[in-house]
Amino acid sequence: MEEIKLQTTTVKVLQGDITKVAADVIVNAANTSLLGGGGVDGAIHRAGGKRILEECRKIREQQGGCQVGEAVVTTAGNLPASFVIHTVGPVWNGGTNGEEQKLMNCYANTLHLASKNQARSIAFPNISTGIYRFPKALAAKTALEAVSTFIRCNPESGLEQIWFVCFDEENYRIYRERLREGLEIE
Ligand code: AR6
């Protein structure tokens, strides 16, 4: 299954490069410095151009970067989006450091910030499942739970489309399986 409807929101899984996805918000899996890096962060800064980094530097000056689980918003520069929301996932450290809760916070805080900025569509990468080594199946479960909780608790969010853009085949398979099982709201 590639998409599911939860109340008035469509939750969809895609495979590909998030920098090519036209959504109101593209989400970046950043680090606490907000100064760029590898993986999807590198791809977003490369494709989006220098205006994104300029705004990230300003945010750093104002608030000293971004904490794990938090989210900040910038222009999307040259990307086919209105904004980039940068969130910082947890580094996987065995699972006893609150990693799941921190990852849940990334999704929840990002969705709240997107809604506050009147976004109707948002595209997430699989936060923390690359360089930060969060196990992919657990990350997918956590992400989908965070999204379904958000939809249930925020019926007026205005978010009509929530997309998971999977870069690698394994994440794509995991997300499709999870959606097939159904996103029962607990
Ligand atoms: N589009 C969509 N997903 C992508 C793309 C892309 N263009 N490129 C990679 N991915 P990662 P993290 C997937 O490592 O684990 C950076 O250096 C990738 O397959 O980008 O949260 C930051 O600055 C994986 O599933 O982010 C931080 O230092 C997912 O994106 C650190 O990496 C996340 O992988 C953050 O690590």
mmCIF file of N, CA and C and ligand atoms in Angstrom, residues 16-19 29-31 36-44 89-90 125-134 136 165-168 171, ligand 1:
data_model
loop_
_atom_site.group_PDB
_atom_site.id
_atom_site.type_symbol
_atom_site.label_atom_id
_atom_site.label_comp_id
_atom_site.label_asym_id
_atom_site.label_seq_id
_atom_site.Cartn_x
_atom_site.Cartn_y
_atom_site.Cartn_z
ATOM 1 N N GLY A 16 12.446 8.100 -3.777
ATOM 2 C CA GLY A 16 13.196 9.024 -4.618
ATOM 3 C C GLY A 16 13.948 10.058 -3.813
ATOM 4 N N ASP A 17 14.292 11.125 -4.538
ATOM 5 C CA ASP A 17 15.106 12.205 -3.988
ATOM 6 C C ASP A 17 14.159 13.315 -3.524
ATOM 7 N N ILE A 18 14.206 13.641 -2.239
ATOM 8 C CA ILE A 18 13.257 14.604 -1.665
ATOM 9 C C ILE A 18 13.427 16.001 -2.262
ATOM 10 N N THR A 19 14.612 16.303 -2.790
ATOM 11 C CA THR A 19 14.823 17.646 -3.345
ATOM 12 C C THR A 19 14.032 17.859 -4.636
ATOM 13 N N ALA A 29 16.791 16.447 7.511
ATOM 14 C CA ALA A 29 17.371 15.750 8.673
ATOM 15 C C ALA A 29 18.727 16.387 8.935
ATOM 16 N N ALA A 30 18.728 17.432 9.750
ATOM 17 C CA ALA A 30 19.910 18.272 9.959
ATOM 18 C C ALA A 30 20.703 17.796 11.170
ATOM 19 N N ASN A 31 21.687 18.591 11.570
ATOM 20 C CA ASN A 31 22.390 18.359 12.846
ATOM 21 C C ASN A 31 22.288 19.630 13.678
ATOM 22 N N GLY A 36 24.816 22.315 7.775
ATOM 23 C CA GLY A 36 24.902 21.385 6.654
ATOM 24 C C GLY A 36 25.703 20.149 7.011
ATOM 25 N N GLY A 37 25.721 19.198 6.096
ATOM 26 C CA GLY A 37 26.412 17.936 6.336
ATOM 27 C C GLY A 37 26.264 17.039 5.133
ATOM 28 N N GLY A 38 26.281 15.735 5.374
ATOM 29 C CA GLY A 38 26.133 14.774 4.275
ATOM 30 C C GLY A 38 24.676 14.361 4.114
ATOM 31 N N GLY A 39 24.451 13.219 3.500
ATOM 32 C CA GLY A 39 23.113 12.641 3.366
ATOM 33 C C GLY A 39 22.103 13.614 2.776
ATOM 34 N N VAL A 40 20.901 13.555 3.314
ATOM 35 C CA VAL A 40 19.825 14.389 2.777
ATOM 36 C C VAL A 40 20.093 15.876 3.051
ATOM 37 N N ASP A 41 20.772 16.165 4.142
ATOM 38 C CA ASP A 41 21.140 17.548 4.492
ATOM 39 C C ASP A 41 22.011 18.148 3.379
ATOM 40 N N GLY A 42 23.031 17.402 2.973
ATOM 41 C CA GLY A 42 23.904 17.862 1.890
ATOM 42 C C GLY A 42 23.120 18.067 0.613
ATOM 43 N N ALA A 43 22.237 17.125 0.308
ATOM 44 C CA ALA A 43 21.457 17.195 -0.940
ATOM 45 C C ALA A 43 20.550 18.430 -0.932
ATOM 46 N N ILE A 44 19.922 18.722 0.203
ATOM 47 C CA ILE A 44 19.002 19.868 0.296
ATOM 48 C C ILE A 44 19.770 21.181 0.136
ATOM 49 N N GLY A 89 17.398 14.787 14.259
ATOM 50 C CA GLY A 89 17.077 13.473 14.806
ATOM 51 C C GLY A 89 18.125 13.035 15.819
ATOM 52 N N PRO A 90 17.778 12.012 16.619
ATOM 53 C CA PRO A 90 18.745 11.482 17.578
ATOM 54 C C PRO A 90 19.745 10.554 16.893
ATOM 55 N N PRO A 125 11.927 13.064 4.941
ATOM 56 C CA PRO A 125 12.867 11.963 4.695
ATOM 57 C C PRO A 125 12.787 11.011 5.891
ATOM 58 N N ASN A 126 13.503 9.914 5.835
ATOM 59 C CA ASN A 126 13.478 8.950 6.947
ATOM 60 C C ASN A 126 14.542 9.372 7.966
ATOM 61 N N ILE A 127 14.139 10.327 8.797
ATOM 62 C CA ILE A 127 15.046 10.999 9.729
ATOM 63 C C ILE A 127 15.803 9.981 10.598
ATOM 64 N N SER A 128 17.079 10.200 10.760
ATOM 65 C CA SER A 128 17.992 9.421 11.631
ATOM 66 C C SER A 128 18.374 8.040 11.099
ATOM 67 N N THR A 129 17.808 7.613 9.951
ATOM 68 C CA THR A 129 18.073 6.226 9.522
ATOM 69 C C THR A 129 19.306 6.084 8.626
ATOM 70 N N GLY A 130 20.046 7.188 8.437
ATOM 71 C CA GLY A 130 21.267 7.126 7.637
ATOM 72 C C GLY A 130 22.477 7.189 8.557
ATOM 73 N N ILE A 131 23.152 8.313 8.499
ATOM 74 C CA ILE A 131 24.379 8.517 9.274
ATOM 75 C C ILE A 131 24.131 8.322 10.779
ATOM 76 N N TYR A 132 22.928 8.619 11.261
ATOM 77 C CA TYR A 132 22.631 8.497 12.694
ATOM 78 C C TYR A 132 22.199 7.088 13.120
ATOM 79 N N ARG A 133 22.104 6.137 12.148
ATOM 80 C CA ARG A 133 22.012 4.688 12.420
ATOM 81 C C ARG A 133 20.801 4.223 13.229
ATOM 82 N N PHE A 134 19.729 4.955 13.226
ATOM 83 C CA PHE A 134 18.513 4.512 13.922
ATOM 84 C C PHE A 134 17.961 3.311 13.146
ATOM 85 N N LYS A 136 15.858 0.997 10.975
ATOM 86 C CA LYS A 136 14.856 1.513 10.034
ATOM 87 C C LYS A 136 13.425 1.118 10.402
ATOM 88 N N VAL A 165 9.258 10.311 1.959
ATOM 89 C CA VAL A 165 10.058 10.105 0.755
ATOM 90 C C VAL A 165 11.247 9.211 1.118
ATOM 91 N N CYS A 166 11.164 7.969 0.673
ATOM 92 C CA CYS A 166 12.194 6.976 1.004
ATOM 93 C C CYS A 166 13.233 6.963 -0.101
ATOM 94 N N PHE A 167 14.467 7.066 0.284
ATOM 95 C CA PHE A 167 15.562 7.116 -0.684
ATOM 96 C C PHE A 167 16.023 5.704 -1.009
ATOM 97 N N ASP A 168 16.138 4.900 0.026
ATOM 98 C CA ASP A 168 16.643 3.536 -0.185
ATOM 99 C C ASP A 168 15.487 2.542 -0.241
ATOM 100 N N ASN A 171 13.920 1.137 3.221
ATOM 101 C CA ASN A 171 12.928 1.998 3.872
ATOM 102 C C ASN A 171 11.619 2.014 3.098
HETATM 103 N N1 AR6 B 1 16.255 12.366 -0.532
HETATM 104 C C1 AR6 B 1 15.582 11.646 0.387
HETATM 105 N N2 AR6 B 1 16.208 10.898 1.331
HETATM 106 C C2 AR6 B 1 17.564 10.896 1.320
HETATM 107 C C3 AR6 B 1 18.337 11.629 0.392
HETATM 108 C C4 AR6 B 1 17.629 12.405 -0.568
HETATM 109 N N3 AR6 B 1 18.241 13.152 -1.484
HETATM 110 N N4 AR6 B 1 19.647 11.399 0.661
HETATM 111 C C5 AR6 B 1 19.690 10.545 1.706
HETATM 112 N N5 AR6 B 1 18.442 10.220 2.107
HETATM 113 P P1 AR6 B 1 20.883 10.975 6.622
HETATM 114 P P2 AR6 B 1 20.460 11.159 9.534
HETATM 115 C C6 AR6 B 1 17.970 9.333 3.182
HETATM 116 O O1 AR6 B 1 22.206 10.313 6.795
HETATM 117 O O2 AR6 B 1 20.602 9.698 9.668
HETATM 118 C C7 AR6 B 1 23.929 14.683 7.927
HETATM 119 O O3 AR6 B 1 25.313 14.798 7.785
HETATM 120 C C8 AR6 B 1 18.893 8.257 3.679
HETATM 121 O O4 AR6 B 1 18.825 7.099 2.833
HETATM 122 O O5 AR6 B 1 20.744 12.016 5.583
HETATM 123 O O6 AR6 B 1 19.306 11.847 10.223
HETATM 124 C C9 AR6 B 1 23.364 15.718 8.888
HETATM 125 O O7 AR6 B 1 24.041 16.950 8.787
HETATM 126 C C10 AR6 B 1 18.296 7.964 5.040
HETATM 127 O O8 AR6 B 1 17.234 7.021 4.942
HETATM 128 O O9 AR6 B 1 20.388 11.676 8.010
HETATM 129 C C11 AR6 B 1 23.573 15.065 10.220
HETATM 130 O O10 AR6 B 1 24.898 15.267 10.674
HETATM 131 C C12 AR6 B 1 17.691 9.311 5.471
HETATM 132 O O11 AR6 B 1 17.726 10.147 4.310
HETATM 133 C C13 AR6 B 1 23.354 13.605 9.929
HETATM 134 O O12 AR6 B 1 23.650 13.435 8.539
HETATM 135 C C14 AR6 B 1 18.433 9.982 6.592
HETATM 136 O O13 AR6 B 1 19.825 9.814 6.394
HETATM 137 C C15 AR6 B 1 21.920 13.195 10.168
HETATM 138 O O14 AR6 B 1 21.814 11.810 10.041
#
